[in-house]
mmCIF file of C-alpha atoms in Angstrom:
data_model
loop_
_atom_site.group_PDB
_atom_site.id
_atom_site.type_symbol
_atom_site.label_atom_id
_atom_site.label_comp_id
_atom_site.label_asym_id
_atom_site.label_seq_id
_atom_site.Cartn_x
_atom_site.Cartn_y
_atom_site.Cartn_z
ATOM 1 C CA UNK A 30 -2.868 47.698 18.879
ATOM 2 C CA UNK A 31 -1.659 46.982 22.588
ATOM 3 C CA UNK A 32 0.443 44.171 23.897
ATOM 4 C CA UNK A 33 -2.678 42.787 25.830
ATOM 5 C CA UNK A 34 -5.020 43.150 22.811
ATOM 6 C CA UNK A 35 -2.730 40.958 20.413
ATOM 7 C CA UNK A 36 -2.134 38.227 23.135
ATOM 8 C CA UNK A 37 -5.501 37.516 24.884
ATOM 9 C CA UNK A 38 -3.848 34.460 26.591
ATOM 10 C CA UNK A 39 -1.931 37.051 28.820
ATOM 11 C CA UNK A 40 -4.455 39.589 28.983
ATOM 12 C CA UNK A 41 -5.508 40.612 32.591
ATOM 13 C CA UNK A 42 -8.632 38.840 32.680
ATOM 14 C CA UNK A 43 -7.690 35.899 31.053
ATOM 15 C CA UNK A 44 -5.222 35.504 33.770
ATOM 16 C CA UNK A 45 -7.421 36.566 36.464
ATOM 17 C CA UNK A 46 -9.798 33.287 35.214
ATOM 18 C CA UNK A 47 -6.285 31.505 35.516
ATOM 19 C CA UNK A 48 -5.976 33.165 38.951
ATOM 20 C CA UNK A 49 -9.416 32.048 40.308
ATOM 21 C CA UNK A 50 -9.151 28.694 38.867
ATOM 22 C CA UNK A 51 -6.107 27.813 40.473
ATOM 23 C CA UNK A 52 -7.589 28.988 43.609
ATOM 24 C CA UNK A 53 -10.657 27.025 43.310
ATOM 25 C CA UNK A 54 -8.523 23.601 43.399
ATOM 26 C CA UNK A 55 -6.269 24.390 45.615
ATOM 27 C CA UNK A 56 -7.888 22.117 48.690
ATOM 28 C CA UNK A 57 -7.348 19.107 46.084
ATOM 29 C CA UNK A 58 -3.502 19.733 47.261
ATOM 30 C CA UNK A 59 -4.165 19.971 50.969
ATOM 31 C CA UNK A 60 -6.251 16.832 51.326
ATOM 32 C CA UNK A 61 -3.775 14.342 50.426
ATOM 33 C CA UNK A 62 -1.088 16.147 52.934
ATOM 34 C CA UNK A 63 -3.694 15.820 55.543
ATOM 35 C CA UNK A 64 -4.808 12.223 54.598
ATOM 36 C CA UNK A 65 -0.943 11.145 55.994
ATOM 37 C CA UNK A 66 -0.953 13.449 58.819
ATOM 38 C CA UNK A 67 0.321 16.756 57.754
ATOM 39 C CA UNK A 68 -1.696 19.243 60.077
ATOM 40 C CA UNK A 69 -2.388 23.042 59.170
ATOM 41 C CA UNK A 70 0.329 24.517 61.102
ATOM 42 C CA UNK A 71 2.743 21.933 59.458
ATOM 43 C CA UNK A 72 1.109 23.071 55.622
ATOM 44 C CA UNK A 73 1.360 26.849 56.385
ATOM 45 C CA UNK A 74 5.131 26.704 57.528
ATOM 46 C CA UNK A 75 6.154 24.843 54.667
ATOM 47 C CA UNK A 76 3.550 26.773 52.058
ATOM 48 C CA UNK A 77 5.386 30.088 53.760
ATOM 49 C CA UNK A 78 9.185 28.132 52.932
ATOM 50 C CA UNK A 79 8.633 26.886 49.647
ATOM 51 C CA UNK A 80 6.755 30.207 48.593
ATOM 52 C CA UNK A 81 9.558 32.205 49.683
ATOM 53 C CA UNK A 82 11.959 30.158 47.150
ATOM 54 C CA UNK A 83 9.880 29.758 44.221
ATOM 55 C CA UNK A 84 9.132 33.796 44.368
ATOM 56 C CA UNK A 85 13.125 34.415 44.688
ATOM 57 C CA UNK A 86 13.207 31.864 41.924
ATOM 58 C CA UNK A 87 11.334 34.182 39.944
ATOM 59 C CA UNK A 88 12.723 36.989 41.415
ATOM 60 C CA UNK A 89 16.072 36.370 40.082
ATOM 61 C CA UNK A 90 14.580 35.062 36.482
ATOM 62 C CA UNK A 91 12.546 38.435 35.999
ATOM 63 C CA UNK A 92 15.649 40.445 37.657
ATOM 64 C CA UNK A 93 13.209 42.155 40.290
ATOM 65 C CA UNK A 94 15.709 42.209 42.816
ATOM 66 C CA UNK A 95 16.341 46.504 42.623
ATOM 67 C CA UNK A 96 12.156 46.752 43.497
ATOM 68 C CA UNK A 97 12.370 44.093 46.247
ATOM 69 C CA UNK A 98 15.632 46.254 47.865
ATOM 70 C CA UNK A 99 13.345 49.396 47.238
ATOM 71 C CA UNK A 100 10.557 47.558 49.013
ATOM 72 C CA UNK A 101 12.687 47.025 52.171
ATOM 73 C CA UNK A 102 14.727 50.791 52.226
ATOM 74 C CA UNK A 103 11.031 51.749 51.932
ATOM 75 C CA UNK A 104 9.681 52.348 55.940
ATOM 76 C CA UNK A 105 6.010 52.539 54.004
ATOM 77 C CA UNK A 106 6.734 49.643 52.249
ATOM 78 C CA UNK A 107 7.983 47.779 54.623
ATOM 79 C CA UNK A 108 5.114 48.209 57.157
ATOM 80 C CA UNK A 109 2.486 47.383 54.718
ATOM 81 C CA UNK A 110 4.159 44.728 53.244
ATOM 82 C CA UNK A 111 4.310 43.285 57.006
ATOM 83 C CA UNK A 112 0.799 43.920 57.254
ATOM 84 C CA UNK A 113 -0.481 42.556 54.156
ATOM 85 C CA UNK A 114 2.065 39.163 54.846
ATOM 86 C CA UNK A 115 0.402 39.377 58.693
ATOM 87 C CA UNK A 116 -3.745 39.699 56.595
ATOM 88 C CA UNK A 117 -2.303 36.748 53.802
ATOM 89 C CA UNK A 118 -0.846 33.996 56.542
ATOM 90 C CA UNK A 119 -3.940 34.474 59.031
ATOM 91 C CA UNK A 120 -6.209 33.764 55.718
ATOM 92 C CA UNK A 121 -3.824 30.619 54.642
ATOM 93 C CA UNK A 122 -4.256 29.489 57.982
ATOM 94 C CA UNK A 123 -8.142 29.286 58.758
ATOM 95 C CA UNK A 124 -8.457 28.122 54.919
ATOM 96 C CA UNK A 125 -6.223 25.104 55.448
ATOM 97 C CA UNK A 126 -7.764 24.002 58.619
ATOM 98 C CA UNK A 127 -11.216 24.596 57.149
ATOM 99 C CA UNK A 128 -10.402 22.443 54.244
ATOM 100 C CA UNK A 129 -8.584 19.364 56.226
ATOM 101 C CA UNK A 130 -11.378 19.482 59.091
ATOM 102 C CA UNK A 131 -14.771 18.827 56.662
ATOM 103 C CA UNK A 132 -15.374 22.957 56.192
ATOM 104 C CA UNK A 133 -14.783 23.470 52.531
ATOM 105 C CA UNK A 134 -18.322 24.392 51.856
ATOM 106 C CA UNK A 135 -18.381 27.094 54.349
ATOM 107 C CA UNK A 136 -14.878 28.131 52.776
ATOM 108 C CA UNK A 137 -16.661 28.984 49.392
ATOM 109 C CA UNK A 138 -19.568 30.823 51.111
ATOM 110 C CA UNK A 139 -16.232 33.688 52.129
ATOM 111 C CA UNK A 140 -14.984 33.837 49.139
ATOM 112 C CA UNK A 141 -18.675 34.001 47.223
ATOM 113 C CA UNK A 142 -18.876 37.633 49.914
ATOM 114 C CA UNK A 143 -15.283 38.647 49.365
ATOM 115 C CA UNK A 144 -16.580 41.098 46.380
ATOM 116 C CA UNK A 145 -19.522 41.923 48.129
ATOM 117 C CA UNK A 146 -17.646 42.960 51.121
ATOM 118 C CA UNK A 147 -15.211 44.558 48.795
ATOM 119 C CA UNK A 148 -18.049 46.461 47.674
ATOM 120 C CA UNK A 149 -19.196 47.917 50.765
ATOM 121 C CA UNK A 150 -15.669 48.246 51.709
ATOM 122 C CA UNK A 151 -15.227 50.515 48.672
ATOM 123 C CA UNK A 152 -18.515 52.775 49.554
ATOM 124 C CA UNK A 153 -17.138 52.876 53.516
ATOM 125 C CA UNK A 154 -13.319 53.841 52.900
ATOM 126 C CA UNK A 155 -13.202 55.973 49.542
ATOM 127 C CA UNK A 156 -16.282 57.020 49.249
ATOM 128 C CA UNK A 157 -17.587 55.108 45.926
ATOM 129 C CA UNK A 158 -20.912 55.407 45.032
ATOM 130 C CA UNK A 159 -22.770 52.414 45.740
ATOM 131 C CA UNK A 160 -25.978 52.261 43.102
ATOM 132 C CA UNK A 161 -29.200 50.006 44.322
ATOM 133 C CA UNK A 162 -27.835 47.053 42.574
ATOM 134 C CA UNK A 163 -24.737 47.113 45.001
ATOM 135 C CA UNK A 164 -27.191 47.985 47.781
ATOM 136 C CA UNK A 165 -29.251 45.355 46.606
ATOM 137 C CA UNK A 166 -26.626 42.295 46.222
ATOM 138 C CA UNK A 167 -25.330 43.771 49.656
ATOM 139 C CA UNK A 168 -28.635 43.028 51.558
ATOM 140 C CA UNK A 169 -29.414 39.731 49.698
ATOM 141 C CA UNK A 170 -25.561 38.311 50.753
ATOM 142 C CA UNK A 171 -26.856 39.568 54.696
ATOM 143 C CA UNK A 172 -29.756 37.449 54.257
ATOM 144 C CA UNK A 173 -27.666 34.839 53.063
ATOM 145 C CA UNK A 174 -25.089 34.655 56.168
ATOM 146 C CA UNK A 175 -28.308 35.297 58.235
ATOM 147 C CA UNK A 176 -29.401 31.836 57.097
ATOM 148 C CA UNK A 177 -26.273 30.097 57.122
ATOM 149 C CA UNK A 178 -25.644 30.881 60.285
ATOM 150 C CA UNK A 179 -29.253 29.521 61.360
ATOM 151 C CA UNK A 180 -28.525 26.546 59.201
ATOM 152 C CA UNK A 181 -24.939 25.638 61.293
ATOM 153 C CA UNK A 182 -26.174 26.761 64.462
ATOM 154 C CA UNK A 183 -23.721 29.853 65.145
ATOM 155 C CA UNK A 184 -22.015 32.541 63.207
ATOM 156 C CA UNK A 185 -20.542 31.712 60.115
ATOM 157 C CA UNK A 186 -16.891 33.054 61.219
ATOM 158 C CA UNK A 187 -14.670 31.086 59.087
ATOM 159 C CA UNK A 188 -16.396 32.624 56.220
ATOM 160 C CA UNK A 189 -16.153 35.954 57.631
ATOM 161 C CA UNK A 190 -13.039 35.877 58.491
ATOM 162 C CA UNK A 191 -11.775 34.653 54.715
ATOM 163 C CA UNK A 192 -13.809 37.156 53.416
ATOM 164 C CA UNK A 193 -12.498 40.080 55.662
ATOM 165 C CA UNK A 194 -8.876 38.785 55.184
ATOM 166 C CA UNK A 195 -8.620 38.429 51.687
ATOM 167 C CA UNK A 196 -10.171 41.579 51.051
ATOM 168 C CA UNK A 197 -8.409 43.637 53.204
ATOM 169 C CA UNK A 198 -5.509 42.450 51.458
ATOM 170 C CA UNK A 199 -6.535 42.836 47.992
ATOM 171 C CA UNK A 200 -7.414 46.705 48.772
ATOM 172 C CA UNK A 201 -4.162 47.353 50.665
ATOM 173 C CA UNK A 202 -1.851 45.229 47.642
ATOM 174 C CA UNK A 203 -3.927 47.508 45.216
ATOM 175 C CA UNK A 204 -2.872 50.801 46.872
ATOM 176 C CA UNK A 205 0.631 49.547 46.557
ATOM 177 C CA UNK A 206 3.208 50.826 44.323
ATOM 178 C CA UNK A 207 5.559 47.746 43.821
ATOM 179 C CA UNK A 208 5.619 45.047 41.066
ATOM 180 C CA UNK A 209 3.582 41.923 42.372
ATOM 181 C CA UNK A 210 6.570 39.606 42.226
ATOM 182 C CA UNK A 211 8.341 41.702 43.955
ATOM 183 C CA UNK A 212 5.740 42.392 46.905
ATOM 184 C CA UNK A 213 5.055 38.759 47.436
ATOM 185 C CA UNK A 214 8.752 38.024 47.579
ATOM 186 C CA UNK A 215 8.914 40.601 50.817
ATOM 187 C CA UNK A 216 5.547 38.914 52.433
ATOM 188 C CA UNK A 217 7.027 35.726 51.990
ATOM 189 C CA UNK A 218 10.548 36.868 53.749
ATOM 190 C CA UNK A 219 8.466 37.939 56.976
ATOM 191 C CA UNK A 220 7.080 34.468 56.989
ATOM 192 C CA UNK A 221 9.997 32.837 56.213
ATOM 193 C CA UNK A 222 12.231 32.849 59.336
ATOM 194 C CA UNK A 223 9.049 31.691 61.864
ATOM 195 C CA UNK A 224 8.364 28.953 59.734
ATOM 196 C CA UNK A 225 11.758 27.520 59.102
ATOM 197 C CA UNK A 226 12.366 27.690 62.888
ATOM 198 C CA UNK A 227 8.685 25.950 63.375
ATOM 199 C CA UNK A 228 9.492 23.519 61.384
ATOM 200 C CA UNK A 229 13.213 22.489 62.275
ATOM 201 C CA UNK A 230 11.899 21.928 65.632
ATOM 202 C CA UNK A 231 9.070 19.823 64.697
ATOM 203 C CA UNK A 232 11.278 18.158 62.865
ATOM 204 C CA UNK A 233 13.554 17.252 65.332
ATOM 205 C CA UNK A 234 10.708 15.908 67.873
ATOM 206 C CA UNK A 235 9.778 13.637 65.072
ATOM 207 C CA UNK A 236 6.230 14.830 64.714
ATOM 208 C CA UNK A 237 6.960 16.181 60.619
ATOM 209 C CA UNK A 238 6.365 14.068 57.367
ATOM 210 C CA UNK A 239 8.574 15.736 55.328
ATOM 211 C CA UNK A 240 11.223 13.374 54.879
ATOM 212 C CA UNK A 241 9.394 10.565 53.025
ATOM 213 C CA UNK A 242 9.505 11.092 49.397
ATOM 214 C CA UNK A 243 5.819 10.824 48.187
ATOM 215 C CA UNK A 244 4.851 13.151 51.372
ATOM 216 C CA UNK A 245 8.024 15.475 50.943
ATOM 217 C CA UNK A 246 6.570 16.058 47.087
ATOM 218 C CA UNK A 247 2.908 17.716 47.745
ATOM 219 C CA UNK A 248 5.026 19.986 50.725
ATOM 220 C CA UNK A 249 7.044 21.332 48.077
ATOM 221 C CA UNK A 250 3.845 21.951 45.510
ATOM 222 C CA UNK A 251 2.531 24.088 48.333
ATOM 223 C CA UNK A 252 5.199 26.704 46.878
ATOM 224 C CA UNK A 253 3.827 27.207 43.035
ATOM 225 C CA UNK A 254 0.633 26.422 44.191
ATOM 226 C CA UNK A 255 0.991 29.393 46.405
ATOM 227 C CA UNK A 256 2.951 31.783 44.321
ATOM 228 C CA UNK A 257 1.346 31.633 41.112
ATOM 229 C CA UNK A 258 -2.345 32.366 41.810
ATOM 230 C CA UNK A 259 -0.825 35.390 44.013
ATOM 231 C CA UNK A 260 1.301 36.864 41.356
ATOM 232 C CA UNK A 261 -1.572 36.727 39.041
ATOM 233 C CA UNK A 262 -3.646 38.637 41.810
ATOM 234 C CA UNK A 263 -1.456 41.422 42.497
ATOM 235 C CA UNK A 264 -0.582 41.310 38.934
ATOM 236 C CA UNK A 265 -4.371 41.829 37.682
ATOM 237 C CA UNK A 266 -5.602 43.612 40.985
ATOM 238 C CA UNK A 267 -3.748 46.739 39.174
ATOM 239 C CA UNK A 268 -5.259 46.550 35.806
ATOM 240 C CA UNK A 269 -8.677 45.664 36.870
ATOM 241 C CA UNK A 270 -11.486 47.061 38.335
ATOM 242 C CA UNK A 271 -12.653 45.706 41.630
ATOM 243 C CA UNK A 272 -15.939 45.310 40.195
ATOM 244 C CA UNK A 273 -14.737 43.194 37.390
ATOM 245 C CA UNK A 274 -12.462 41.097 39.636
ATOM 246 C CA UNK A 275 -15.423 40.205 41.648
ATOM 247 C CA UNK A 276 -17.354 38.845 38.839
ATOM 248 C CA UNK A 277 -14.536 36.697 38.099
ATOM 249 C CA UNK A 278 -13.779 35.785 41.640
ATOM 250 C CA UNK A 279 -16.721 33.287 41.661
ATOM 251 C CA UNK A 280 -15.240 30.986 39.636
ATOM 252 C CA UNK A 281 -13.158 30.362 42.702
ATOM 253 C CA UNK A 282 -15.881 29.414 45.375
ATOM 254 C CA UNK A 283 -17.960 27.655 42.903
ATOM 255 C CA UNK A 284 -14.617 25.068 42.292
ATOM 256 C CA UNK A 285 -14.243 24.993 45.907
ATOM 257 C CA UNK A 286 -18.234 24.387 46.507
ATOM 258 C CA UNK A 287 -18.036 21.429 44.215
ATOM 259 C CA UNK A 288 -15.279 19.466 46.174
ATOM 260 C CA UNK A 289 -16.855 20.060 49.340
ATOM 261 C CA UNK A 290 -20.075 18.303 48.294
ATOM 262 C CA UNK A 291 -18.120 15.377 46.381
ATOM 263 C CA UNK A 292 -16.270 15.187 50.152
ATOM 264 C CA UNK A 293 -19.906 14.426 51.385
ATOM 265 C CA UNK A 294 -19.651 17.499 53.430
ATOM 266 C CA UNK A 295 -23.246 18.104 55.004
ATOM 267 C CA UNK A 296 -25.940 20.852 52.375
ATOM 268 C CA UNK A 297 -29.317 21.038 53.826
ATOM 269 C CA UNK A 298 -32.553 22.569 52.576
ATOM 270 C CA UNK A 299 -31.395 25.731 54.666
ATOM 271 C CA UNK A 300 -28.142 25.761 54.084
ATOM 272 C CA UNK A 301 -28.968 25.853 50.305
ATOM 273 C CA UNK A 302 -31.581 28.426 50.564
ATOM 274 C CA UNK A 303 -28.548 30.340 52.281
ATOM 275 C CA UNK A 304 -26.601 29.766 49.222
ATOM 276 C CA UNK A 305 -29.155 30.671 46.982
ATOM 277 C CA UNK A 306 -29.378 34.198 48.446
ATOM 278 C CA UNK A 307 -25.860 34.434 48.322
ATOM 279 C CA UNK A 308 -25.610 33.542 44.392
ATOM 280 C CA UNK A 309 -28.406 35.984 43.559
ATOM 281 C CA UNK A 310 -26.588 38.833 45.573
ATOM 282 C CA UNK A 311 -23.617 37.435 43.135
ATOM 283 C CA UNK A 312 -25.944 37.966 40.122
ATOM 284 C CA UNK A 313 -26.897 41.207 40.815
ATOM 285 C CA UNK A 314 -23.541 42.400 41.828
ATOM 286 C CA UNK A 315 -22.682 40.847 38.375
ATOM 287 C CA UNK A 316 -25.674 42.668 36.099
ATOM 288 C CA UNK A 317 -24.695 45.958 38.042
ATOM 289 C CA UNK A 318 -21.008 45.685 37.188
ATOM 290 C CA UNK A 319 -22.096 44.780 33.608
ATOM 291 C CA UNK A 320 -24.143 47.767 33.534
ATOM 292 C CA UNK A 321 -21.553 50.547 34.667
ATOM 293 C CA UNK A 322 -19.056 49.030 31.997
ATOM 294 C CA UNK A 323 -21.696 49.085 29.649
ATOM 295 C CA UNK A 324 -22.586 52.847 30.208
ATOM 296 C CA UNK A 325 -18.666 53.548 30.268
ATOM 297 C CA UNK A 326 -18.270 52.024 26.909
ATOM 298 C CA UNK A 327 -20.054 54.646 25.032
ATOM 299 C CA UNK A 328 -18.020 57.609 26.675
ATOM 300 C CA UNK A 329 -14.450 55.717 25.561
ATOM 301 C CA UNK A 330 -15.490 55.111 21.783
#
């Protein structure tokens, strides 16, 4: 009996539940840093710092350093890893501002079509087989966006955009052949040297609120709150499927749906209806997934 079989608390999908759950709570972190006037430009710099030295932390306690040299004598490496850190920063971004300027709702709504997307993705770029119960939890998410974007009066684009980010990245960091430590450690250096010049000079014009205690403590949670959910992704991105990371992906969204509406963000009739079409395109992506592992069982007995 494997490793993973005999310890189901650090089996991949247990930690992909981890993952997602982490990721669902993660704007309970932001609001409080916005609530004493950290804006999203200030969180991102410091979320880039801190990340950088809580994955070298870890770096240095797994002894990943040989793979994270590889990763930079690598010119393929290098450039992905730029472009994946370039995909993962423009999706922290436009996630932190959504969630500190009353758009946490619409926030869930991109990651509820990440899989989806992830799905068509799969059927554009490699040429996977996409079965009528991908077609049909496809069509049903268009509907969906259709209506939220009647229901806020223009195009949903912050939930595009998450969506399109995030899974961009997940397919690239999926192709890559580098432990996940390791490859956030070298996303996190490209970050690292903008954001510690950012924020020395905001800083020094006396617009930052990092050096009060109480405030200077939820900058520095930005780091594990960053690192560990992405470890666990690239970790479990490898072993998965991408049809069974979906499934568990909407654990995320559904956390982050929650919040918004105990904020008092605004649901209407429509904007529900949109959301209903989007979580039976999530069911159906679901039952399909559940019936290709089902039908794969069988072959692996």
């Amino acid at each position: 009996m494997s490793s993973q079989t005999s310890n189901p608390v650090t089996s991949p999908i247990n930690l992909a539940v981890m993952c997602y759950l982490i990721w669902g709570f993660v704007p309970l972190f932001y609001i409080p840093i916005h609530h004493f006037g950290g804006g999203a430009i200030e969180i991102i710099a410091h979320r880039s710092l801190w990340a950088l030295i809580w994955a070298g932390g870890l770096v240095f306690m797994t002894r990943q350093w040989p793979e994270v040299f590889a990763a930079f004598k690598s010119a393929h490496l290098r450039t992905m890893l730029a472009v994946t850190s370039l995909l993962i920063a423009g999706n922290w971004g436009v996630y932190v501002w959504a969630v500190t300027n009353g758009h946490t709702i619409e926030t869930s709504l991109g990651y509820y079509l990440n899989p989806l997307l992830n799905m068509a993705a799969g059927a554009v770029l490699f040429k996977e087989r996409l079965d009528n119960w991908g077609k049909g939890a496809i069509a049903l998410a268009a509907v969906g966006v259709v209506i939220q974007a009647l229901a806020i009066g223009h195009v949903p684009w912050i939930a595009l955009f998450l969506a399109a980010t995030f899974g961009s990245y997940g397919i690239l960091r999926k192709q890559l052949v580098i432990p996940a430590l390791a490859g956030l450690f070298v996303e996190c250096a490209y970050l690292f040297l903008p954001a510690l010049i950012y924020l020395i000079w905001f800083e020094s014009t006396g617009q930052g609120h990092f050096f009060v205690p109480s405030q200077a403590f939820w900058f520095v949670l930005t780091g594990p709150v960053t690192v560990l959910p992405l470890v666990l992704f690239a970790y479990v991105a490898r072993r998965l499927p991408l049809s069974t990371m979906g499934f568990i992906q909407f654990i995320g969204p559904t956390s982050t749906l929650v919040i918004g509406l105990f904020q008092g963000e605004t649901f209407t009739l429509l904007r529900g209806i949109s959301f209903a079409f989007i979580w039976l395109g999530a069911l159906v992506f679901a039952f399909g997934a559940w019936r290709r592992l089902k039908a794969i069982k069988p072959l692996e007995a």
